CSV table of C-alpha atoms and ligand atoms in Angstrom, one decimal:
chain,number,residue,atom,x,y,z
A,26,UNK,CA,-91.0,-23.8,9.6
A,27,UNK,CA,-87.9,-21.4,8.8
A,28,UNK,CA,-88.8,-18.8,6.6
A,29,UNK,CA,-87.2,-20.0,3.1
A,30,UNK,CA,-88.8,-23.6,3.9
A,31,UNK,CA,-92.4,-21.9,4.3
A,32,UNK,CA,-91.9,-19.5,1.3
A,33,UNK,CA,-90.9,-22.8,-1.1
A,34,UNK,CA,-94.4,-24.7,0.5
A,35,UNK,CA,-96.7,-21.6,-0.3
A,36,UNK,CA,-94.9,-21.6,-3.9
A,37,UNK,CA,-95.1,-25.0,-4.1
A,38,UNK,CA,-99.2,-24.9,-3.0
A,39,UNK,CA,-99.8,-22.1,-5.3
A,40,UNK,CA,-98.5,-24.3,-8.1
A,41,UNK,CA,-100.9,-26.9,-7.4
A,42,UNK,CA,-103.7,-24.9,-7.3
A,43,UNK,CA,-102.7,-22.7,-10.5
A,44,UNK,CA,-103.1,-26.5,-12.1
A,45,UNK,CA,-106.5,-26.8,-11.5
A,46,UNK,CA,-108.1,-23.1,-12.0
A,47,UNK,CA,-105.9,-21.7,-14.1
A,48,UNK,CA,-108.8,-21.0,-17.2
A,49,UNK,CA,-111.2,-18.9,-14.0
A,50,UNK,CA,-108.3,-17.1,-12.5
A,51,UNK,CA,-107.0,-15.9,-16.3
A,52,UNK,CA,-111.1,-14.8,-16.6
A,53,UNK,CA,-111.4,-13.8,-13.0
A,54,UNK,CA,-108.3,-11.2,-13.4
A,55,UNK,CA,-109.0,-10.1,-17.1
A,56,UNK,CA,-113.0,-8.6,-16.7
A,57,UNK,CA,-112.8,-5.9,-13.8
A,58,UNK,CA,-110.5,-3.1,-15.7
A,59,UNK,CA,-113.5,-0.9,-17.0
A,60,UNK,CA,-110.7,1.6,-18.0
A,61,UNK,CA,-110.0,1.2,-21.5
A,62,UNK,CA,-106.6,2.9,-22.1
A,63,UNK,CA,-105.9,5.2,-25.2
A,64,UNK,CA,-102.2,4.2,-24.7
A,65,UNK,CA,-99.2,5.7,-23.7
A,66,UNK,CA,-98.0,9.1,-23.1
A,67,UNK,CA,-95.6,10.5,-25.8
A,68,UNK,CA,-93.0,12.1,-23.3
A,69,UNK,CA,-92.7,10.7,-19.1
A,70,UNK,CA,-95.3,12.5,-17.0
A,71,UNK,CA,-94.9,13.6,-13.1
A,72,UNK,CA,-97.1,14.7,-10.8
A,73,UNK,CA,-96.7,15.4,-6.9
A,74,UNK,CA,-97.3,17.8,-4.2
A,75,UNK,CA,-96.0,21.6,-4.4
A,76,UNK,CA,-92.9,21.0,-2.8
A,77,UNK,CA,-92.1,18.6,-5.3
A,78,UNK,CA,-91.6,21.1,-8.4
A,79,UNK,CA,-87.9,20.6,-8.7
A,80,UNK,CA,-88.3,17.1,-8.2
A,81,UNK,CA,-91.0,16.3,-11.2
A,82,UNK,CA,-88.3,18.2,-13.4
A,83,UNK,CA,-86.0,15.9,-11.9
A,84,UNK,CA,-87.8,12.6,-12.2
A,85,UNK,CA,-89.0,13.6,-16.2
A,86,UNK,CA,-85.0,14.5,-17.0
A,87,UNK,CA,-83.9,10.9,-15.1
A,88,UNK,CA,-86.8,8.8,-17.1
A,89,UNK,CA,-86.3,11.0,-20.4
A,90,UNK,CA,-82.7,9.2,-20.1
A,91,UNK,CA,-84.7,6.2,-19.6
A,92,UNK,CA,-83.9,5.4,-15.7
A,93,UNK,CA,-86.6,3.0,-14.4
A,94,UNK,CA,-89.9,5.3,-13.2
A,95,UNK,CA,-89.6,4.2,-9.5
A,96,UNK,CA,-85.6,5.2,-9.2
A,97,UNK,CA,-86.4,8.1,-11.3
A,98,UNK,CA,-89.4,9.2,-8.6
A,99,UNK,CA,-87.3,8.7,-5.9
A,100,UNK,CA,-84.6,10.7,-7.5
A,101,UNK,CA,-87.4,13.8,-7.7
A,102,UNK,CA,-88.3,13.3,-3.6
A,103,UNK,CA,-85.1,12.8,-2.6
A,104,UNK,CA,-84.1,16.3,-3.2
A,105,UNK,CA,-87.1,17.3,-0.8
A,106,UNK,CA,-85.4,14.8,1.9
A,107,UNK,CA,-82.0,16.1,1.7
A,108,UNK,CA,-83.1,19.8,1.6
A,109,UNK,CA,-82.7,21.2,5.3
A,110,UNK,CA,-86.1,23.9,4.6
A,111,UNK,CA,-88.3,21.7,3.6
A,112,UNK,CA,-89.7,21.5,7.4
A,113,UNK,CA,-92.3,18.2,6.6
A,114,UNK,CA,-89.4,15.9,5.0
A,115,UNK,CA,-86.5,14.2,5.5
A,116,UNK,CA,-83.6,16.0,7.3
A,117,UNK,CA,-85.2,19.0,8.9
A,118,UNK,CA,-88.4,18.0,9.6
A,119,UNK,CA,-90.5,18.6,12.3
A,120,UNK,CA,-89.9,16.4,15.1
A,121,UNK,CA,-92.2,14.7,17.4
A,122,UNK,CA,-93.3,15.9,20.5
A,123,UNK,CA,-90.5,14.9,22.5
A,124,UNK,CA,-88.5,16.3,19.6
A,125,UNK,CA,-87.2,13.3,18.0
A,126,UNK,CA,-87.8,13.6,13.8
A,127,UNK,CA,-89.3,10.0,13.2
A,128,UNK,CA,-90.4,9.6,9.5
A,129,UNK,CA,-92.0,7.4,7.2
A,130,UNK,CA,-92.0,6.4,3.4
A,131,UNK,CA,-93.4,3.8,1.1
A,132,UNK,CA,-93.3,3.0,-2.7
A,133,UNK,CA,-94.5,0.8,-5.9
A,134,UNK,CA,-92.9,-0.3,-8.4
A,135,UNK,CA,-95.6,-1.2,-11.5
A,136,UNK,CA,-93.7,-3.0,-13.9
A,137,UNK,CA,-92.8,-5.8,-10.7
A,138,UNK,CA,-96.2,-4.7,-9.0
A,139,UNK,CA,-93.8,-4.4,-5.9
A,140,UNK,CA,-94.1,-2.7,-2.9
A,141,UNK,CA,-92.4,-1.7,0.4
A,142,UNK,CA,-92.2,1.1,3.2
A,143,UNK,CA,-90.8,2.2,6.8
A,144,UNK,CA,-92.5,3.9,9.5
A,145,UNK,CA,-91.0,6.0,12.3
A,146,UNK,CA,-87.4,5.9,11.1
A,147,UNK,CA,-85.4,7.9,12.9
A,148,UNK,CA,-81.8,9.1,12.4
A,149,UNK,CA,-81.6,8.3,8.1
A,150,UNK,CA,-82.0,11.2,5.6
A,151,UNK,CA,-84.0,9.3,3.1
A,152,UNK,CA,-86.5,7.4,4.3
A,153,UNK,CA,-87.9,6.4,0.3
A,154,UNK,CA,-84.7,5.0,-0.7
A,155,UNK,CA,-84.6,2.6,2.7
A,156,UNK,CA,-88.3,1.7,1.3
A,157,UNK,CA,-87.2,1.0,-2.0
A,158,UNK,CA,-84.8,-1.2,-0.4
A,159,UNK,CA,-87.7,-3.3,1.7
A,160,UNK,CA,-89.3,-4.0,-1.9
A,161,UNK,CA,-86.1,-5.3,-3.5
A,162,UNK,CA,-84.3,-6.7,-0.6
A,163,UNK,CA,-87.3,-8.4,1.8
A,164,UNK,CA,-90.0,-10.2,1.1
A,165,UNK,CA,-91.9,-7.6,3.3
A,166,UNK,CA,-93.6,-4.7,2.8
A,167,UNK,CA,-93.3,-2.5,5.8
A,168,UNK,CA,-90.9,-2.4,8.3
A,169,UNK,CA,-90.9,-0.1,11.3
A,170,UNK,CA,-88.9,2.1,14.2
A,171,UNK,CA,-86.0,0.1,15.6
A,172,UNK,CA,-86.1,-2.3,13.1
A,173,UNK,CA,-86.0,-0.4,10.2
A,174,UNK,CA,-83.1,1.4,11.3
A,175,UNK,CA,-81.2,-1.2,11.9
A,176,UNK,CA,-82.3,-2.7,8.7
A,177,UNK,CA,-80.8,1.1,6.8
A,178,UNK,CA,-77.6,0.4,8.8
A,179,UNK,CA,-77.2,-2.7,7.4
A,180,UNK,CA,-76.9,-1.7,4.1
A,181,UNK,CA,-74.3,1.5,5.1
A,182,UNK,CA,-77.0,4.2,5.6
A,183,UNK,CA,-75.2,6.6,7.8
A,184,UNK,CA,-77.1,7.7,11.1
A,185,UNK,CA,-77.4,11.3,11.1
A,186,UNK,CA,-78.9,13.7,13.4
A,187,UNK,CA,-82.0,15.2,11.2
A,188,UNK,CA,-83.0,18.4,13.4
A,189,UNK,CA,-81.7,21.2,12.1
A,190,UNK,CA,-81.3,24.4,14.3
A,191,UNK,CA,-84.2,25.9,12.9
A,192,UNK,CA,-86.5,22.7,13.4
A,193,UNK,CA,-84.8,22.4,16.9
A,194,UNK,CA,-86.2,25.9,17.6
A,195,UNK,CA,-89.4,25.4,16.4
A,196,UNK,CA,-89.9,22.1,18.6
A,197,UNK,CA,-88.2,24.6,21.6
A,198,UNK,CA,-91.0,27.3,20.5
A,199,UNK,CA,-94.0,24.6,20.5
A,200,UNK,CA,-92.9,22.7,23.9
A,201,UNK,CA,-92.5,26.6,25.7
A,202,UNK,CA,-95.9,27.3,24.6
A,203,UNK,CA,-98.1,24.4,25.3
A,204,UNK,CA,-100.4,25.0,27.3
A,205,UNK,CA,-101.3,27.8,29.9
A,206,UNK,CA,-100.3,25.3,33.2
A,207,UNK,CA,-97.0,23.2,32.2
A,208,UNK,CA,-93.6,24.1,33.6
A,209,UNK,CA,-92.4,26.2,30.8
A,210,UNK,CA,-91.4,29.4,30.6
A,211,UNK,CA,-93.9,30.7,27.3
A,212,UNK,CA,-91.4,31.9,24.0
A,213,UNK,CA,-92.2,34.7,22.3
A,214,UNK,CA,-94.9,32.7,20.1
A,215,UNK,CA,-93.9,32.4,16.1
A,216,UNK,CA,-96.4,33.0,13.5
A,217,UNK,CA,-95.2,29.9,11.0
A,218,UNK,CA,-96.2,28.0,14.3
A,219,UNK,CA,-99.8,29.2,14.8
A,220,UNK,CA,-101.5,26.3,12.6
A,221,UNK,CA,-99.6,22.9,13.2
A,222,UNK,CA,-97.3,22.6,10.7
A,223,UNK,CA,-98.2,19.6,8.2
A,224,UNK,CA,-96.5,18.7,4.6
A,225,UNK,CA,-95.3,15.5,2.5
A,226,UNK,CA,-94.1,14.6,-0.5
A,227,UNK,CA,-96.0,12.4,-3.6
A,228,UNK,CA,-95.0,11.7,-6.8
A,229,UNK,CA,-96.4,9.7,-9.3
A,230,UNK,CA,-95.0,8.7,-12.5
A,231,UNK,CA,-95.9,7.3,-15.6
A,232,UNK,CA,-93.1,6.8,-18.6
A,233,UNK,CA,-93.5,6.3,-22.4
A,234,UNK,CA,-93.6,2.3,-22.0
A,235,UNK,CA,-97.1,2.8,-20.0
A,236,UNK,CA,-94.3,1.6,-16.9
A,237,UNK,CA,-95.9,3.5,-13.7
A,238,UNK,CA,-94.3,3.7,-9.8
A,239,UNK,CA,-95.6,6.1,-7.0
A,240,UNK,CA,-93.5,7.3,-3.7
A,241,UNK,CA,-94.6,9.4,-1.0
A,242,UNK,CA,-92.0,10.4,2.2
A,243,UNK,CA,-92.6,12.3,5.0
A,244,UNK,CA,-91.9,13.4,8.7
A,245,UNK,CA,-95.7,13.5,9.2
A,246,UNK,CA,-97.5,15.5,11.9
A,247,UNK,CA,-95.4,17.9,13.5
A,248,UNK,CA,-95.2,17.1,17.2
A,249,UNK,CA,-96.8,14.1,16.8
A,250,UNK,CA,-97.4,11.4,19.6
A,251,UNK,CA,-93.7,9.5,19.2
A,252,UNK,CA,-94.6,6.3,17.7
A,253,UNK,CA,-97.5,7.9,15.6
A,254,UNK,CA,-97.6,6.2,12.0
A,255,UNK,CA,-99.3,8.2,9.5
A,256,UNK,CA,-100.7,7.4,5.7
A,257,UNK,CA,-97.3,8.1,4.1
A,258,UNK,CA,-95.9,4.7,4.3
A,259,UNK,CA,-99.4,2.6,4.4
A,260,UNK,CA,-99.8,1.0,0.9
A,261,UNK,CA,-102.8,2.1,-0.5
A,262,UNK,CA,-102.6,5.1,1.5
A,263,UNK,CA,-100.0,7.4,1.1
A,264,UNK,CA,-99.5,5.5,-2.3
A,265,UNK,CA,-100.8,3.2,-4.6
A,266,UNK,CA,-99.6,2.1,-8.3
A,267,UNK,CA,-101.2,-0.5,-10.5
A,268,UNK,CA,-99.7,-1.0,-13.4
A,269,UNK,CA,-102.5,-1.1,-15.6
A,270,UNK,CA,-104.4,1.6,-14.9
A,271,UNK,CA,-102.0,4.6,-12.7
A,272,UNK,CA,-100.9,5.5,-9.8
A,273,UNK,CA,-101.8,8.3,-6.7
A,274,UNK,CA,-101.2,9.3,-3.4
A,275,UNK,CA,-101.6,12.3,-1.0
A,276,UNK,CA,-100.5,14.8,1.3
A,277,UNK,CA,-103.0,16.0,4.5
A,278,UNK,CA,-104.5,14.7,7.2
A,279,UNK,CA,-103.4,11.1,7.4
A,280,UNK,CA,-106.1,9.5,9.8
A,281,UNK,CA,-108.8,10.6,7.5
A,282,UNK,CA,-106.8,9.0,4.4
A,283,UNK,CA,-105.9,5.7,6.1
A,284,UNK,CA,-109.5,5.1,6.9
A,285,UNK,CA,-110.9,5.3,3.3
A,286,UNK,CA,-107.6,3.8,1.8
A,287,UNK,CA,-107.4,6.6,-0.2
A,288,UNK,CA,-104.6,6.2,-2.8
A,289,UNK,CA,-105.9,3.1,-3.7
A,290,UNK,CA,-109.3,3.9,-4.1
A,291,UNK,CA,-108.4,6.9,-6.2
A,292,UNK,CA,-106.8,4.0,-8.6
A,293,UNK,CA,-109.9,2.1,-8.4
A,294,UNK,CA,-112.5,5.0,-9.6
A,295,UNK,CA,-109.8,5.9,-12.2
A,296,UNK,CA,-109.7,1.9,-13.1
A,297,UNK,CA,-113.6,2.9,-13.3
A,298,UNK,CA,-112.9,5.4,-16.3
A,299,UNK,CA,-112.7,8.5,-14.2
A,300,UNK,CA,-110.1,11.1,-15.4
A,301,UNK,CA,-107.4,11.3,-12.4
A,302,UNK,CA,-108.9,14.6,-10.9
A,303,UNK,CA,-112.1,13.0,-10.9
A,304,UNK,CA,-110.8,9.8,-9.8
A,305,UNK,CA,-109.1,12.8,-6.5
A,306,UNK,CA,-112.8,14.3,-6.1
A,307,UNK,CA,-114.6,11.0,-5.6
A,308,UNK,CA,-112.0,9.9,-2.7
A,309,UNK,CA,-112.4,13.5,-1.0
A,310,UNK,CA,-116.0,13.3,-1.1
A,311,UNK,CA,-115.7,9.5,0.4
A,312,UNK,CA,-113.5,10.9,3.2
A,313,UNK,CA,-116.3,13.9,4.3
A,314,UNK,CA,-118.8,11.6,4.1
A,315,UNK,CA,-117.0,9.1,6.7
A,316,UNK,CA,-115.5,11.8,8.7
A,317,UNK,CA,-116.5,11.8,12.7
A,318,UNK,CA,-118.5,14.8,13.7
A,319,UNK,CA,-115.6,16.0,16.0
A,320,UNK,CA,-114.2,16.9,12.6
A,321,UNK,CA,-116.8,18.8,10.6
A,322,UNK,CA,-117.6,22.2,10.8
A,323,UNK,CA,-121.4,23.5,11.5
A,324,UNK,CA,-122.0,22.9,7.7
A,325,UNK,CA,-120.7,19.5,7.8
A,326,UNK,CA,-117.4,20.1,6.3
A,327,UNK,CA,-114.2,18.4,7.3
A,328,UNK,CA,-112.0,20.7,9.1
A,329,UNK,CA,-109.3,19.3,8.0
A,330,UNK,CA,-106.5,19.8,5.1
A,331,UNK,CA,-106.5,16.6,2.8
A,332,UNK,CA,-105.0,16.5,-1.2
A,333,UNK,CA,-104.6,13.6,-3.8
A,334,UNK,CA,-102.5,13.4,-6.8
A,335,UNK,CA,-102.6,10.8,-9.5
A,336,UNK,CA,-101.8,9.5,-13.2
A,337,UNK,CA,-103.0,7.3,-15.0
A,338,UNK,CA,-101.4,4.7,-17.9
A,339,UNK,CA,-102.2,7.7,-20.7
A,340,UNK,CA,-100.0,10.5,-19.0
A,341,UNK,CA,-103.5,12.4,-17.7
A,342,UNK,CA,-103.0,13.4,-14.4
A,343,UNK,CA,-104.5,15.4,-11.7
A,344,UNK,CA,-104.9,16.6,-8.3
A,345,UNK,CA,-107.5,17.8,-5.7
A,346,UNK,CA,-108.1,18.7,-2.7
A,347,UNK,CA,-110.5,19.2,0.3
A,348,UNK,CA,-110.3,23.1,0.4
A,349,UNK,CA,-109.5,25.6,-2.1
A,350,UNK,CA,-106.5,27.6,-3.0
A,351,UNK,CA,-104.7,24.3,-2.8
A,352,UNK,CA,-101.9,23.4,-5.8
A,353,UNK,CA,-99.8,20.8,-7.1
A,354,UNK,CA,-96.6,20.4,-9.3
A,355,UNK,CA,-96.8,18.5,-12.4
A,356,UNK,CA,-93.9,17.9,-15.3
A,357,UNK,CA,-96.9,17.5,-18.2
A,358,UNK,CA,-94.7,16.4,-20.9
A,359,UNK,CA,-93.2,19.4,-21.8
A,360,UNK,CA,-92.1,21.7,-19.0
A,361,UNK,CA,-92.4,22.0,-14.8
A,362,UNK,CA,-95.3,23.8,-13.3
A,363,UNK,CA,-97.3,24.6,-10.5
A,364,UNK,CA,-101.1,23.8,-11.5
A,365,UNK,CA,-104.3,24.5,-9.5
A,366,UNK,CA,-105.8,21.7,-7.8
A,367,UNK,CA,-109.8,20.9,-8.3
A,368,UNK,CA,-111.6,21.4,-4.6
A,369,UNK,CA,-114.2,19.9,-3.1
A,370,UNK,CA,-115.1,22.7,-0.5
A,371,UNK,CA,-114.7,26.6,-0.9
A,372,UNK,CA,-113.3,28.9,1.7
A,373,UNK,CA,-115.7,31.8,2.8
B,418,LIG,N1,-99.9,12.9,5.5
B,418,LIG,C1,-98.9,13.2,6.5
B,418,LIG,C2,-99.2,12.4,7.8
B,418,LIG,O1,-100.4,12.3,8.1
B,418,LIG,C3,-98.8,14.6,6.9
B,418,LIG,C4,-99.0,15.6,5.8
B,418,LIG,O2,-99.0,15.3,4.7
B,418,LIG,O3,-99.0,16.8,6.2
B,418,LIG,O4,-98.3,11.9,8.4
């Protein structure tokens, strides 16, 4: 069955079915949203990651002018993308370990509860705008490597190369100094490169009309395994909107995020009536609970860097993380700032 011929028989079953139990599913779908909503925020609200402080200004200005809340969020992350120092995004971001920047994106749209994302794109500066194109143009939600790049081409995305000479040097620094027995000459060893460098961009939205979107982008892990997919583009990992309740998605360690589904079940507690750093908290604490024991410390704490950001439908929004002395950016109606995040863990 060709594609358009099986898409017109599910549409055609589903409209049978709606004929019968149309009364339960109306029933089924109105009970579960605990969250009772206050309304709307007065002014458009933006959260995201620290990187993302320009780009919340950004995204507030573009839905202030009243630009739809996903194009307006992609707006804000794009600047991230496009900026050659921002080493965990976009064009200058830290390549895999044969040194080859792969990178991955995915987005919702409330208002069309749509959602699409690409995965170890290589050779296009920004990887959220070919995502947003898988929700509008595709009836697909993720498309990967080759693929997607072929699909970016097809709509006059220009290959670039995305190492930058700094990023090429820090791969160069990381490969000379791998281990104690490979073939390469050791480079003097670079401070920035002592902890594996990680980073991300979120951003989650919510407007005036209640309308909500979410994006996340990223060139993940640095040196990563080539072909490694982390939570960024993973619907319901990286990000997750629902319409009717908010929206939230994270930066950190992506393996322990895909395995709790973690921007989705940051929407869910909120849907629950949790405040949005709450709704952060109770996913953290989900994640060291179900974290192997490879990565806790000897008091059981995960070892690992993890954060979550989210708003909900009222224009509250919030972030945590796993450890302290971690931030976020916010645009809270009224100006652009860097705000503490909530923690789950303490460092000594
Ligand atoms: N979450 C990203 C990933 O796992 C990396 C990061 O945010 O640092 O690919």
């Amino acid at each position: 069955m060709s594609k358009i011929d099986r898409r017109e028989f599910l549409g055609a079953a589903a409209g049978v079915t709606a004929g019968v139990t149309v009364a339960k599913t109306e029933k089924l779908f109105a009970a579960p949203a605990v969250h009772i909503s206050n309304g709307t925020p007065d002014n458009p609200i933006a959260i995201s990651s620290t990187n993302g402080l320009r780009g919340v200004a950004r995204a507030a200005e573009l839905m202030a002018d009243g630009m739809d809340t996903l194009d307006a969020a992609i707006e804000g992350v794009k600047i991230q993308e496009l900026d050659p120092n921002d080493r965990s995004v976009g064009y200058g971001g830290l390549p895999n370990e044969e040194g080859v920047v792969q990178l991955d994106a995915s987005c919702m749209h409330g208002p069309t509860r749509r959602a699409g994302g690409v995965a170890a794109l290589e050779g296009i500066k920004t990887p959220s705008v070919v995502a947003k194109y898988v929700l509008k143009y595709t009836d697909h939600d993720l498309l990967v490597g080759e693929g997607a790049k072929r699909f970016a081409l097809s709509y006059g995305f220009q290959e670039e190369d995305l190492l930058t000479d700094a990023s090429r040097e820090s791969w160069l620094k990381w490969r000379a100094n791998r281990g104690p027995n490979d073939d390469w000459v050791n480079a003097e060893p670079d401070e920035t490169l002592l902890y594996r460098p990680t980073g991300t961009i979120n951003m989650n939205v919510v407007n005036p009309a209640g309308d909500i979107s979410s994006v996340t982008t990223t060139s993940g892990l640095a040196w990563k395994i080539p072909g490694r997919v982390g939570d960024s583009p993973i619907i319901g990992a990286g990000q997750y909107t629902d319409n009717d309740i908010g929206a939230a998605g994270s930066t950190g360690r992506g393996e322990a995020n895909i395995e709790v589904c973690g921007a989705f079940l940051t929407v869910e507690n909120m849907r629950r009536g949790m405040h949005p750093t709450d709704a952060a908290l109770e996913t953290l604490r989900r994640v060291a609970h179900v974290s192997e024991a490879r990565l806790l410390d000897d008091r059981g704490r995960p070892t690992f860097g993890l954060s979550f950001y989210a708003v909900n439908k009222n224009g509250e929004s919030g972030g945590a993380s796993m450890w302290s002395g971690r931030n976020h950016a916010v645009f809270d109606g009224q100006e652009a700032r860097v705000r503490d995040s909530a923690y789950l863990f303490e460092r000594d």
